[in-house]
PDB file of C-alpha atoms and ligand atoms in Angstrom:
ATOM      1  CA  LYS A  14    -204.516 -48.022 -37.790  1.00 82.00           C
ATOM      2  CA  SER A  15    -207.503 -45.587 -37.796  1.00 88.00           C
ATOM      3  CA  VAL A  16    -205.739 -42.414 -36.410  1.00 92.00           C
ATOM      4  CA  GLY A  17    -202.143 -41.185 -37.149  1.00 91.00           C
ATOM      5  CA  VAL A  18    -200.634 -38.672 -34.689  1.00 95.00           C
ATOM      6  CA  GLY A  19    -198.020 -36.014 -35.312  1.00 95.00           C
ATOM      7  CA  LEU A  20    -196.284 -33.454 -33.169  1.00 96.00           C
ATOM      8  CA  ALA A  21    -194.061 -30.448 -33.712  1.00 97.00           C
ATOM      9  CA  HIS A  22    -193.045 -27.295 -31.849  1.00 98.00           C
ATOM     10  CA  GLY A  23    -192.208 -23.656 -32.496  1.00 98.00           C
ATOM     11  CA  LYS A  24    -188.790 -22.142 -33.006  1.00 98.00           C
ATOM     12  CA  ALA A  25    -186.937 -19.005 -32.733  1.00 98.00           C
ATOM     13  CA  ILE A  26    -184.093 -17.988 -35.194  1.00 98.00           C
ATOM     14  CA  LEU A  27    -181.030 -16.998 -33.058  1.00 98.00           C
ATOM     15  CA  LEU A  28    -179.046 -15.723 -35.997  1.00 98.00           C
ATOM     16  CA  GLY A  29    -178.986 -15.826 -39.809  1.00 98.00           C
ATOM     17  CA  GLU A  30    -182.569 -15.127 -40.923  1.00 97.00           C
ATOM     18  CA  HIS A  31    -182.843 -13.721 -44.385  1.00 97.00           C
ATOM     19  CA  THR A  32    -179.292 -14.219 -45.310  1.00 97.00           C
ATOM     20  CA  VAL A  33    -179.951 -17.944 -44.989  1.00 98.00           C
ATOM     21  CA  VAL A  34    -182.141 -17.628 -48.108  1.00 96.00           C
ATOM     22  CA  TYR A  35    -178.900 -16.866 -49.964  1.00 97.00           C
ATOM     23  CA  GLY A  36    -177.007 -19.987 -48.650  1.00 97.00           C
ATOM     24  CA  THR A  37    -175.298 -18.604 -45.493  1.00 98.00           C
ATOM     25  CA  PRO A  38    -175.687 -20.607 -42.272  1.00 98.00           C
ATOM     26  CA  ALA A  39    -178.257 -20.013 -39.508  1.00 98.00           C
ATOM     27  CA  ILE A  40    -178.744 -20.953 -35.864  1.00 98.00           C
ATOM     28  CA  ALA A  41    -182.166 -21.799 -34.598  1.00 98.00           C
ATOM     29  CA  LEU A  42    -183.620 -22.671 -31.161  1.00 98.00           C
ATOM     30  CA  PRO A  43    -186.504 -25.104 -30.464  1.00 98.00           C
ATOM     31  CA  MET A  44    -189.434 -23.589 -28.391  1.00 98.00           C
ATOM     32  CA  ALA A  45    -190.632 -26.907 -26.888  1.00 96.00           C
ATOM     33  CA  GLY A  46    -193.373 -25.095 -24.968  1.00 96.00           C
ATOM     34  CA  LEU A  47    -195.147 -24.024 -28.154  1.00 97.00           C
ATOM     35  CA  THR A  48    -196.693 -27.218 -29.477  1.00 97.00           C
ATOM     36  CA  VAL A  49    -198.636 -28.310 -32.425  1.00 96.00           C
ATOM     37  CA  SER A  50    -200.427 -31.658 -32.615  1.00 96.00           C
ATOM     38  CA  ALA A  51    -202.195 -33.218 -35.571  1.00 94.00           C
ATOM     39  CA  ALA A  52    -204.486 -36.214 -35.984  1.00 94.00           C
ATOM     40  CA  ALA A  53    -204.937 -37.839 -39.417  1.00 89.00           C
ATOM     41  CA  ARG A  54    -207.892 -40.129 -40.187  1.00 88.00           C
ATOM     42  CA  HIS A  55    -208.785 -42.062 -43.338  1.00 82.00           C
ATOM     43  CA  GLY A  56    -211.550 -40.430 -45.369  1.00 70.00           C
ATOM     44  CA  THR A  57    -212.227 -37.457 -47.359  1.00 62.00           C
ATOM     45  CA  ARG A  58    -211.751 -33.803 -46.508  1.00 57.00           C
ATOM     46  CA  THR A  59    -214.919 -32.021 -45.628  1.00 53.00           C
ATOM     47  CA  ALA A  60    -215.206 -28.254 -46.153  1.00 50.00           C
ATOM     48  CA  PRO A  61    -212.793 -26.609 -48.656  1.00 53.00           C
ATOM     49  CA  ARG A  62    -209.730 -25.360 -46.899  1.00 53.00           C
ATOM     50  CA  ASP A  63    -209.147 -21.708 -47.353  1.00 55.00           C
ATOM     51  CA  ASP A  64    -206.856 -20.319 -44.653  1.00 62.00           C
ATOM     52  CA  HIS A  65    -203.131 -20.173 -44.557  1.00 56.00           C
ATOM     53  CA  ILE A  66    -202.670 -23.023 -42.189  1.00 57.00           C
ATOM     54  CA  ASP A  67    -205.230 -25.247 -43.888  1.00 64.00           C
ATOM     55  CA  ALA A  68    -203.528 -24.696 -47.240  1.00 63.00           C
ATOM     56  CA  THR A  69    -200.267 -25.726 -45.695  1.00 61.00           C
ATOM     57  CA  ILE A  70    -201.726 -28.876 -44.113  1.00 62.00           C
ATOM     58  CA  GLU A  71    -203.358 -29.742 -47.378  1.00 66.00           C
ATOM     59  CA  ALA A  72    -200.205 -29.426 -49.365  1.00 61.00           C
ATOM     60  CA  ALA A  73    -198.314 -31.523 -46.913  1.00 61.00           C
ATOM     61  CA  ALA A  74    -200.953 -34.280 -46.821  1.00 66.00           C
ATOM     62  CA  ASP A  75    -201.338 -34.195 -50.604  1.00 66.00           C
ATOM     63  CA  ALA A  76    -197.661 -34.473 -51.130  1.00 61.00           C
ATOM     64  CA  ALA A  77    -197.423 -37.332 -48.768  1.00 63.00           C
ATOM     65  CA  LEU A  78    -200.229 -39.163 -50.648  1.00 65.00           C
ATOM     66  CA  ARG A  79    -198.644 -38.493 -54.097  1.00 66.00           C
ATOM     67  CA  ARG A  80    -195.640 -40.336 -52.930  1.00 64.00           C
ATOM     68  CA  ARG A  81    -197.738 -43.311 -51.855  1.00 59.00           C
ATOM     69  CA  ARG A  82    -198.066 -46.125 -54.362  1.00 45.00           C
ATOM     70  CA  ALA A  83    -201.628 -46.993 -53.467  1.00 38.00           C
ATOM     71  CA  PRO A  84    -203.318 -43.938 -52.133  1.00 53.00           C
ATOM     72  CA  ALA A  85    -206.404 -44.691 -50.098  1.00 53.00           C
ATOM     73  CA  GLY A  86    -208.129 -41.361 -50.475  1.00 60.00           C
ATOM     74  CA  ILE A  87    -207.130 -38.069 -48.864  1.00 68.00           C
ATOM     75  CA  PRO A  88    -206.952 -38.317 -45.096  1.00 78.00           C
ATOM     76  CA  HIS A  89    -208.726 -35.757 -42.918  1.00 83.00           C
ATOM     77  CA  VAL A  90    -206.152 -33.910 -40.750  1.00 86.00           C
ATOM     78  CA  GLU A  91    -207.210 -32.130 -37.662  1.00 89.00           C
ATOM     79  CA  ILE A  92    -204.675 -29.786 -36.139  1.00 91.00           C
ATOM     80  CA  THR A  93    -204.283 -28.057 -32.835  1.00 93.00           C
ATOM     81  CA  CYS A  94    -201.803 -25.156 -33.033  1.00 92.00           C
ATOM     82  CA  GLY A  95    -200.409 -23.642 -29.862  1.00 95.00           C
ATOM     83  CA  ILE A  96    -198.102 -21.298 -31.767  1.00 95.00           C
ATOM     84  CA  PRO A  97    -199.279 -17.748 -32.355  1.00 93.00           C
ATOM     85  CA  LEU A  98    -199.646 -17.227 -36.079  1.00 89.00           C
ATOM     86  CA  GLY A  99    -197.565 -14.821 -38.178  1.00 87.00           C
ATOM     87  CA  ARG A 100    -195.008 -14.003 -35.428  1.00 92.00           C
ATOM     88  CA  GLY A 101    -191.988 -15.638 -36.949  1.00 92.00           C
ATOM     89  CA  LEU A 102    -192.201 -18.533 -34.537  1.00 96.00           C
ATOM     90  CA  GLY A 103    -192.587 -21.256 -37.059  1.00 93.00           C
ATOM     91  CA  SER A 104    -196.365 -21.874 -36.982  1.00 91.00           C
ATOM     92  CA  SER A 105    -196.683 -22.724 -40.726  1.00 88.00           C
ATOM     93  CA  ALA A 106    -193.705 -25.160 -40.702  1.00 92.00           C
ATOM     94  CA  ALA A 107    -194.792 -26.660 -37.427  1.00 94.00           C
ATOM     95  CA  CYS A 108    -198.390 -27.264 -38.656  1.00 90.00           C
ATOM     96  CA  ALA A 109    -197.082 -28.798 -41.845  1.00 89.00           C
ATOM     97  CA  THR A 110    -194.589 -30.996 -39.869  1.00 92.00           C
ATOM     98  CA  ALA A 111    -197.273 -32.175 -37.465  1.00 93.00           C
ATOM     99  CA  ALA A 112    -199.592 -32.886 -40.292  1.00 88.00           C
ATOM    100  CA  VAL A 113    -196.978 -34.745 -42.353  1.00 87.00           C
ATOM    101  CA  ARG A 114    -195.970 -36.758 -39.264  1.00 91.00           C
ATOM    102  CA  ALA A 115    -199.635 -37.589 -38.658  1.00 90.00           C
ATOM    103  CA  VAL A 116    -200.105 -38.758 -42.204  1.00 84.00           C
ATOM    104  CA  ALA A 117    -196.915 -40.758 -42.112  1.00 84.00           C
ATOM    105  CA  ASP A 118    -198.050 -42.258 -38.792  1.00 88.00           C
ATOM    106  CA  LEU A 119    -201.418 -43.190 -40.373  1.00 86.00           C
ATOM    107  CA  TYR A 120    -199.903 -44.924 -43.369  1.00 79.00           C
ATOM    108  CA  ASP A 121    -196.821 -46.183 -41.447  1.00 76.00           C
ATOM    109  CA  ALA A 122    -194.682 -44.605 -44.103  1.00 72.00           C
ATOM    110  CA  TYR A 123    -192.233 -41.680 -44.798  1.00 67.00           C
ATOM    111  CA  ARG A 124    -190.756 -41.648 -41.284  1.00 68.00           C
ATOM    112  CA  GLU A 125    -187.224 -40.731 -42.288  1.00 73.00           C
ATOM    113  CA  SER A 126    -186.437 -37.175 -41.250  1.00 78.00           C
ATOM    114  CA  ASP A 127    -185.241 -36.189 -44.743  1.00 83.00           C
ATOM    115  CA  ALA A 128    -188.413 -37.489 -46.457  1.00 78.00           C
ATOM    116  CA  LEU A 129    -190.480 -35.541 -43.937  1.00 85.00           C
ATOM    117  CA  TYR A 130    -188.355 -32.398 -44.460  1.00 90.00           C
ATOM    118  CA  ASP A 131    -188.892 -32.643 -48.225  1.00 86.00           C
ATOM    119  CA  LEU A 132    -192.674 -32.750 -47.715  1.00 82.00           C
ATOM    120  CA  VAL A 133    -192.722 -29.841 -45.294  1.00 87.00           C
ATOM    121  CA  GLN A 134    -190.451 -27.894 -47.597  1.00 88.00           C
ATOM    122  CA  HIS A 135    -192.860 -28.483 -50.536  1.00 80.00           C
ATOM    123  CA  SER A 136    -195.579 -27.030 -48.346  1.00 80.00           C
ATOM    124  CA  GLU A 137    -193.432 -24.159 -47.039  1.00 85.00           C
ATOM    125  CA  ARG A 138    -192.562 -23.054 -50.572  1.00 83.00           C
ATOM    126  CA  GLN A 139    -196.290 -22.458 -51.178  1.00 76.00           C
ATOM    127  CA  VAL A 140    -196.268 -20.081 -48.296  1.00 73.00           C
ATOM    128  CA  HIS A 141    -193.209 -18.117 -49.535  1.00 73.00           C
ATOM    129  CA  GLY A 142    -191.389 -19.271 -52.616  1.00 75.00           C
ATOM    130  CA  SER A 143    -187.756 -18.999 -51.413  1.00 82.00           C
ATOM    131  CA  ALA A 144    -188.174 -20.784 -48.059  1.00 91.00           C
ATOM    132  CA  SER A 145    -184.703 -21.716 -46.969  1.00 96.00           C
ATOM    133  CA  GLY A 146    -185.708 -24.755 -44.941  1.00 96.00           C
ATOM    134  CA  VAL A 147    -184.489 -23.441 -41.531  1.00 97.00           C
ATOM    135  CA  ASP A 148    -187.993 -23.347 -40.109  1.00 96.00           C
ATOM    136  CA  ALA A 149    -188.791 -26.920 -41.400  1.00 95.00           C
ATOM    137  CA  ARG A 150    -185.613 -28.251 -39.730  1.00 97.00           C
ATOM    138  CA  ALA A 151    -186.019 -26.335 -36.511  1.00 98.00           C
ATOM    139  CA  VAL A 152    -189.563 -27.198 -35.693  1.00 97.00           C
ATOM    140  CA  ALA A 153    -188.675 -30.833 -35.993  1.00 96.00           C
ATOM    141  CA  ALA A 154    -185.464 -30.659 -33.955  1.00 96.00           C
ATOM    142  CA  ASP A 155    -185.133 -31.330 -30.239  1.00 95.00           C
ATOM    143  CA  THR A 156    -181.926 -29.294 -29.833  1.00 97.00           C
ATOM    144  CA  PRO A 157    -180.592 -25.922 -30.969  1.00 98.00           C
ATOM    145  CA  ILE A 158    -179.385 -26.414 -34.524  1.00 98.00           C
ATOM    146  CA  TRP A 159    -176.758 -25.160 -36.980  1.00 98.00           C
ATOM    147  CA  PHE A 160    -178.498 -24.956 -40.397  1.00 98.00           C
ATOM    148  CA  GLU A 161    -176.821 -24.814 -43.754  1.00 98.00           C
ATOM    149  CA  HIS A 162    -178.016 -25.835 -47.230  1.00 96.00           C
ATOM    150  CA  GLY A 163    -180.922 -27.814 -46.075  1.00 96.00           C
ATOM    151  CA  THR A 164    -179.228 -29.786 -43.366  1.00 96.00           C
ATOM    152  CA  ALA A 165    -179.156 -29.375 -39.657  1.00 97.00           C
ATOM    153  CA  ARG A 166    -176.704 -30.567 -36.947  1.00 97.00           C
ATOM    154  CA  PRO A 167    -177.195 -30.078 -33.120  1.00 97.00           C
ATOM    155  CA  LEU A 168    -175.453 -27.371 -31.296  1.00 97.00           C
ATOM    156  CA  THR A 169    -174.743 -27.580 -27.542  1.00 96.00           C
ATOM    157  CA  PHE A 170    -174.518 -24.522 -25.289  1.00 96.00           C
ATOM    158  CA  GLY A 171    -171.264 -24.602 -23.262  1.00 95.00           C
ATOM    159  CA  ARG A 172    -172.915 -22.654 -20.438  1.00 93.00           C
ATOM    160  CA  PRO A 173    -176.535 -22.210 -19.401  1.00 93.00           C
ATOM    161  CA  ALA A 174    -178.296 -19.538 -21.459  1.00 95.00           C
ATOM    162  CA  VAL A 175    -181.747 -18.095 -21.021  1.00 96.00           C
ATOM    163  CA  PHE A 176    -183.606 -16.373 -23.930  1.00 97.00           C
ATOM    164  CA  VAL A 177    -186.702 -14.339 -23.749  1.00 98.00           C
ATOM    165  CA  VAL A 178    -188.830 -14.206 -26.854  1.00 98.00           C
ATOM    166  CA  ALA A 179    -191.116 -11.086 -26.910  1.00 98.00           C
ATOM    167  CA  ASP A 180    -194.054 -10.445 -29.277  1.00 97.00           C
ATOM    168  CA  THR A 181    -194.382  -6.948 -30.685  1.00 97.00           C
ATOM    169  CA  GLY A 182    -198.046  -7.779 -31.129  1.00 95.00           C
ATOM    170  CA  VAL A 183    -197.824  -6.875 -34.865  1.00 94.00           C
ATOM    171  CA  SER A 184    -198.139  -9.584 -37.366  1.00 91.00           C
ATOM    172  CA  GLY A 185    -194.900 -10.213 -39.255  1.00 82.00           C
ATOM    173  CA  ALA A 186    -194.921 -10.287 -43.044  1.00 84.00           C
ATOM    174  CA  THR A 187    -192.260 -12.909 -44.104  1.00 88.00           C
ATOM    175  CA  GLY A 188    -193.086 -12.884 -47.823  1.00 88.00           C
ATOM    176  CA  LYS A 189    -192.976  -9.101 -48.082  1.00 91.00           C
ATOM    177  CA  ALA A 190    -189.717  -9.002 -45.960  1.00 94.00           C
ATOM    178  CA  VAL A 191    -187.988 -11.624 -48.161  1.00 93.00           C
ATOM    179  CA  ALA A 192    -189.000  -9.573 -51.180  1.00 93.00           C
ATOM    180  CA  CYS A 193    -187.686  -6.380 -49.538  1.00 94.00           C
ATOM    181  CA  VAL A 194    -184.315  -8.089 -48.882  1.00 96.00           C
ATOM    182  CA  ARG A 195    -184.146  -9.393 -52.404  1.00 95.00           C
ATOM    183  CA  GLU A 196    -184.584  -5.854 -53.662  1.00 95.00           C
ATOM    184  CA  VAL A 197    -181.892  -4.395 -51.373  1.00 95.00           C
ATOM    185  CA  LEU A 198    -179.339  -7.077 -52.241  1.00 95.00           C
ATOM    186  CA  GLY A 199    -180.233  -7.073 -55.896  1.00 95.00           C
ATOM    187  CA  ALA A 200    -179.608  -3.363 -56.202  1.00 95.00           C
ATOM    188  CA  ASP A 201    -175.822  -3.718 -55.644  1.00 94.00           C
ATOM    189  CA  PRO A 202    -174.365  -7.198 -56.197  1.00 95.00           C
ATOM    190  CA  ALA A 203    -170.869  -6.344 -55.048  1.00 95.00           C
ATOM    191  CA  ARG A 204    -172.265  -4.895 -51.777  1.00 92.00           C
ATOM    192  CA  ALA A 205    -174.527  -7.922 -51.435  1.00 96.00           C
ATOM    193  CA  GLU A 206    -171.590 -10.271 -51.623  1.00 96.00           C
ATOM    194  CA  ARG A 207    -169.773  -8.332 -48.802  1.00 95.00           C
ATOM    195  CA  PHE A 208    -172.948  -8.234 -46.839  1.00 94.00           C
ATOM    196  CA  LEU A 209    -173.461 -11.990 -47.060  1.00 97.00           C
ATOM    197  CA  ALA A 210    -169.791 -12.701 -46.194  1.00 98.00           C
ATOM    198  CA  ARG A 211    -170.284 -10.551 -43.028  1.00 97.00           C
ATOM    199  CA  ALA A 212    -173.432 -12.390 -42.163  1.00 98.00           C
ATOM    200  CA  ARG A 213    -171.603 -15.727 -42.494  1.00 98.00           C
ATOM    201  CA  MET A 214    -168.752 -14.557 -40.280  1.00 98.00           C
ATOM    202  CA  LEU A 215    -171.249 -13.432 -37.663  1.00 98.00           C
ATOM    203  CA  VAL A 216    -173.065 -16.691 -37.620  1.00 98.00           C
ATOM    204  CA  CYS A 217    -169.792 -18.669 -37.422  1.00 98.00           C
ATOM    205  CA  ALA A 218    -168.618 -16.545 -34.538  1.00 98.00           C
ATOM    206  CA  ALA A 219    -171.964 -16.915 -32.760  1.00 98.00           C
ATOM    207  CA  ALA A 220    -171.832 -20.665 -33.005  1.00 98.00           C
ATOM    208  CA  ASP A 221    -168.332 -20.668 -31.540  1.00 98.00           C
ATOM    209  CA  ALA A 222    -169.699 -18.477 -28.678  1.00 98.00           C
ATOM    210  CA  VAL A 223    -172.562 -20.874 -28.118  1.00 97.00           C
ATOM    211  CA  VAL A 224    -170.201 -23.828 -27.844  1.00 97.00           C
ATOM    212  CA  SER A 225    -167.665 -22.125 -25.631  1.00 96.00           C
ATOM    213  CA  GLY A 226    -170.368 -20.530 -23.480  1.00 95.00           C
ATOM    214  CA  ARG A 227    -169.239 -16.915 -24.106  1.00 97.00           C
ATOM    215  CA  LEU A 228    -172.595 -15.470 -23.784  1.00 96.00           C
ATOM    216  CA  ASP A 229    -171.310 -11.796 -23.838  1.00 97.00           C
ATOM    217  CA  VAL A 230    -169.718 -12.469 -27.205  1.00 98.00           C
ATOM    218  CA  LEU A 231    -172.987 -14.174 -28.442  1.00 98.00           C
ATOM    219  CA  GLY A 232    -174.950 -11.156 -27.396  1.00 98.00           C
ATOM    220  CA  GLN A 233    -172.631  -8.777 -29.300  1.00 98.00           C
ATOM    221  CA  ARG A 234    -173.024 -10.848 -32.411  1.00 98.00           C
ATOM    222  CA  MET A 235    -176.802 -10.728 -32.000  1.00 98.00           C
ATOM    223  CA  LEU A 236    -176.649  -6.944 -31.842  1.00 98.00           C
ATOM    224  CA  ILE A 237    -174.468  -6.627 -34.925  1.00 98.00           C
ATOM    225  CA  PHE A 238    -176.791  -8.950 -36.802  1.00 98.00           C
ATOM    226  CA  GLN A 239    -179.748  -6.885 -35.763  1.00 98.00           C
ATOM    227  CA  ASP A 240    -178.045  -3.821 -37.321  1.00 98.00           C
ATOM    228  CA  LEU A 241    -177.531  -5.824 -40.415  1.00 97.00           C
ATOM    229  CA  LEU A 242    -181.237  -6.725 -40.522  1.00 97.00           C
ATOM    230  CA  GLY A 243    -181.973  -3.030 -40.007  1.00 97.00           C
ATOM    231  CA  GLU A 244    -179.862  -2.249 -43.104  1.00 95.00           C
ATOM    232  CA  LEU A 245    -181.886  -4.827 -45.023  1.00 95.00           C
ATOM    233  CA  GLY A 246    -184.995  -2.940 -44.116  1.00 95.00           C
ATOM    234  CA  VAL A 247    -186.868  -5.587 -42.090  1.00 97.00           C
ATOM    235  CA  SER A 248    -186.690  -4.031 -38.567  1.00 97.00           C
ATOM    236  CA  THR A 249    -189.370  -1.692 -37.272  1.00 97.00           C
ATOM    237  CA  PRO A 250    -189.654   0.995 -34.611  1.00 97.00           C
ATOM    238  CA  ALA A 251    -191.537  -1.428 -32.439  1.00 97.00           C
ATOM    239  CA  ILE A 252    -188.806  -4.051 -32.728  1.00 98.00           C
ATOM    240  CA  ASP A 253    -186.159  -1.411 -32.158  1.00 98.00           C
ATOM    241  CA  ARG A 254    -187.954  -0.290 -28.980  1.00 98.00           C
ATOM    242  CA  LEU A 255    -187.979  -3.896 -27.605  1.00 98.00           C
ATOM    243  CA  VAL A 256    -184.321  -4.307 -28.432  1.00 98.00           C
ATOM    244  CA  ALA A 257    -183.341  -1.096 -26.635  1.00 98.00           C
ATOM    245  CA  ALA A 258    -185.486  -2.061 -23.588  1.00 98.00           C
ATOM    246  CA  ALA A 259    -183.859  -5.592 -23.438  1.00 98.00           C
ATOM    247  CA  LEU A 260    -180.340  -3.970 -23.399  1.00 97.00           C
ATOM    248  CA  GLU A 261    -181.383  -1.469 -20.800  1.00 96.00           C
ATOM    249  CA  ALA A 262    -182.551  -4.387 -18.571  1.00 96.00           C
ATOM    250  CA  GLY A 263    -179.162  -5.974 -18.797  1.00 95.00           C
ATOM    251  CA  ALA A 264    -179.549  -8.465 -21.743  1.00 97.00           C
ATOM    252  CA  HIS A 265    -176.280  -9.540 -23.412  1.00 97.00           C
ATOM    253  CA  GLY A 266    -177.916  -8.895 -26.721  1.00 98.00           C
ATOM    254  CA  ALA A 267    -181.261  -8.779 -28.594  1.00 98.00           C
ATOM    255  CA  LYS A 268    -182.484  -8.762 -32.060  1.00 98.00           C
ATOM    256  CA  LEU A 269    -185.566  -9.587 -34.200  1.00 98.00           C
ATOM    257  CA  THR A 270    -186.235 -13.125 -34.933  1.00 98.00           C
ATOM    258  CA  GLY A 271    -187.794 -14.536 -38.043  1.00 96.00           C
ATOM    259  CA  GLY A 272    -188.944 -12.587 -41.037  1.00 95.00           C
ATOM    260  CA  GLY A 273    -189.364  -9.174 -39.303  1.00 95.00           C
ATOM    261  CA  LEU A 274    -191.554  -6.322 -40.291  1.00 95.00           C
ATOM    262  CA  GLY A 275    -193.433  -7.159 -36.957  1.00 95.00           C
ATOM    263  CA  GLY A 276    -193.254 -10.438 -35.236  1.00 96.00           C
ATOM    264  CA  CYS A 277    -190.833 -11.146 -32.343  1.00 97.00           C
ATOM    265  CA  VAL A 278    -187.640 -10.141 -30.658  1.00 98.00           C
ATOM    266  CA  VAL A 279    -185.166 -12.629 -29.050  1.00 98.00           C
ATOM    267  CA  ALA A 280    -183.120 -11.357 -26.080  1.00 98.00           C
ATOM    268  CA  LEU A 281    -180.272 -13.298 -24.180  1.00 98.00           C
ATOM    269  CA  THR A 282    -179.428 -13.234 -20.555  1.00 93.00           C
ATOM    270  CA  GLY A 283    -177.129 -15.453 -18.685  1.00 76.00           C
ATOM    271  CA  SER A 284    -178.729 -15.424 -15.282  1.00 78.00           C
ATOM    272  CA  ALA A 285    -182.005 -16.800 -14.034  1.00 77.00           C
ATOM    273  CA  ASP A 286    -182.407 -13.591 -11.856  1.00 80.00           C
ATOM    274  CA  GLY A 287    -182.224 -11.448 -14.913  1.00 87.00           C
ATOM    275  CA  VAL A 288    -185.125 -13.167 -16.645  1.00 95.00           C
ATOM    276  CA  GLU A 289    -187.987 -11.605 -14.721  1.00 94.00           C
ATOM    277  CA  ARG A 290    -186.459  -8.148 -15.049  1.00 95.00           C
ATOM    278  CA  LEU A 291    -186.007  -8.692 -18.768  1.00 97.00           C
ATOM    279  CA  ARG A 292    -189.686  -9.940 -19.253  1.00 97.00           C
ATOM    280  CA  ALA A 293    -190.997  -6.932 -17.242  1.00 97.00           C
ATOM    281  CA  ALA A 294    -188.873  -4.497 -19.309  1.00 97.00           C
ATOM    282  CA  LEU A 295    -190.002  -6.037 -22.540  1.00 98.00           C
ATOM    283  CA  ARG A 296    -193.687  -5.869 -21.470  1.00 98.00           C
ATOM    284  CA  GLU A 297    -193.217  -2.257 -20.400  1.00 97.00           C
ATOM    285  CA  ALA A 298    -191.826  -1.472 -23.817  1.00 97.00           C
ATOM    286  CA  GLY A 299    -194.881  -2.862 -25.507  1.00 96.00           C
ATOM    287  CA  ALA A 300    -194.477  -6.593 -25.792  1.00 98.00           C
ATOM    288  CA  VAL A 301    -197.896  -8.333 -25.725  1.00 97.00           C
ATOM    289  CA  SER A 302    -196.520 -11.761 -24.823  1.00 97.00           C
ATOM    290  CA  THR A 303    -193.110 -13.239 -23.707  1.00 97.00           C
ATOM    291  CA  TRP A 304    -191.804 -16.771 -23.632  1.00 97.00           C
ATOM    292  CA  THR A 305    -188.659 -17.962 -21.831  1.00 96.00           C
ATOM    293  CA  ILE A 306    -186.515 -20.723 -23.369  1.00 96.00           C
ATOM    294  CA  ALA A 307    -183.426 -22.109 -21.585  1.00 95.00           C
ATOM    295  CA  PHE A 308    -180.537 -24.273 -22.627  1.00 95.00           C
ATOM    296  CA  GLY A 309    -177.809 -25.573 -20.384  1.00 86.00           C
ATOM    297  CA  ALA A 310    -174.494 -27.234 -20.726  1.00 59.00           C
ATOM    298  CA  GLY A 311    -175.575 -30.550 -22.304  1.00 50.00           C
ATOM    299  CA  SER A 312    -178.762 -29.397 -23.924  1.00 50.00           C
TER     300      SER A 312
HETATM  301  O1  LIG B 412    -191.191 -17.628 -41.315  1.00 78.78           O
HETATM  302  P1  LIG B 412    -190.297 -16.726 -40.436  1.00 78.78           P
HETATM  303  O2  LIG B 412    -190.869 -15.440 -40.157  1.00 78.78           O
HETATM  304  O3  LIG B 412    -189.795 -17.467 -39.143  1.00 78.78           O
HETATM  305  O4  LIG B 412    -188.989 -16.481 -41.295  1.00 78.78           O
HETATM  306  C1  LIG B 412    -188.151 -17.405 -41.686  1.00 78.78           C
HETATM  307  C2  LIG B 412    -186.777 -17.026 -41.957  1.00 78.78           C
HETATM  308  C3  LIG B 412    -186.434 -16.275 -43.227  1.00 78.78           C
HETATM  309  O5  LIG B 412    -185.013 -16.385 -43.239  1.00 78.78           O
HETATM  310  C4  LIG B 412    -186.911 -14.834 -43.172  1.00 78.78           C
HETATM  311  C5  LIG B 412    -187.061 -16.942 -44.463  1.00 78.78           C
HETATM  312  C6  LIG B 412    -186.443 -18.269 -44.767  1.00 78.78           C
HETATM  313  O6  LIG B 412    -187.069 -18.938 -45.634  1.00 78.78           O
HETATM  314  O7  LIG B 412    -185.345 -18.704 -44.249  1.00 78.78           O
END
């Protein structure tokens, strides 16, 4: 085989970002419309790779090759990324996943999802040391997922739900945000423990609401989690403005998604009619882009 091909997609974290780094569960949604494709060819890399995505690709490809018994040189991996960078939508994990899948396809090896996940996690840890793995699982999953301790299982919405993801236009800073949360939680271990217990309860309640189709309850849990993320210091005035605008436009709930300190907001509506109103309100409040993702009973 002369070319290996790999695909992946973006994701939005519905609930549980940051606290997931400390072992609590998280729920993530695939964004199938934001795609990444990679093509791997035998041969040697050309120019030195020096940007964030190239470093991720290289780490993933190198790791794949280290696990091979008879490496045949480092493949050249070309990547086409349709996910905006640095917005908490999983671009780094999706690029690494597509690259690793392309290398696996080229060598006809490492196709098992756990082996691919390990390679992507190796790469993700170079981006920020304490990567929980939720991104690596979500960008490779075809369904919403429940994520806990490195493993993912599918979650099914009991009733159609439509989410609008809105970009503040400000680059997020996941590494900085993760460090900020570590400082807040580290300052008072007893409070941190209560905090993480609350986060776990919220994510569990949200998963029940997803499965039973109680979108109003899910929206409330999203809002409470947003308050929690605010307490952790990772929300911003631009995020708060988008959350407020979404609620005013009739959303069941809204919150930041991903690392925060910029990046995106995710808002929930139950009705197809509500979507356009919600998108317009988010744009009016400063969103530079919006995406709609829908899940129905059975998906
Ligand atoms: O990379 P982002 O911005 O989607 O954030 C990932 C989610 C965090 O919980 C903040 C970090 C992690 O490793 O889980």
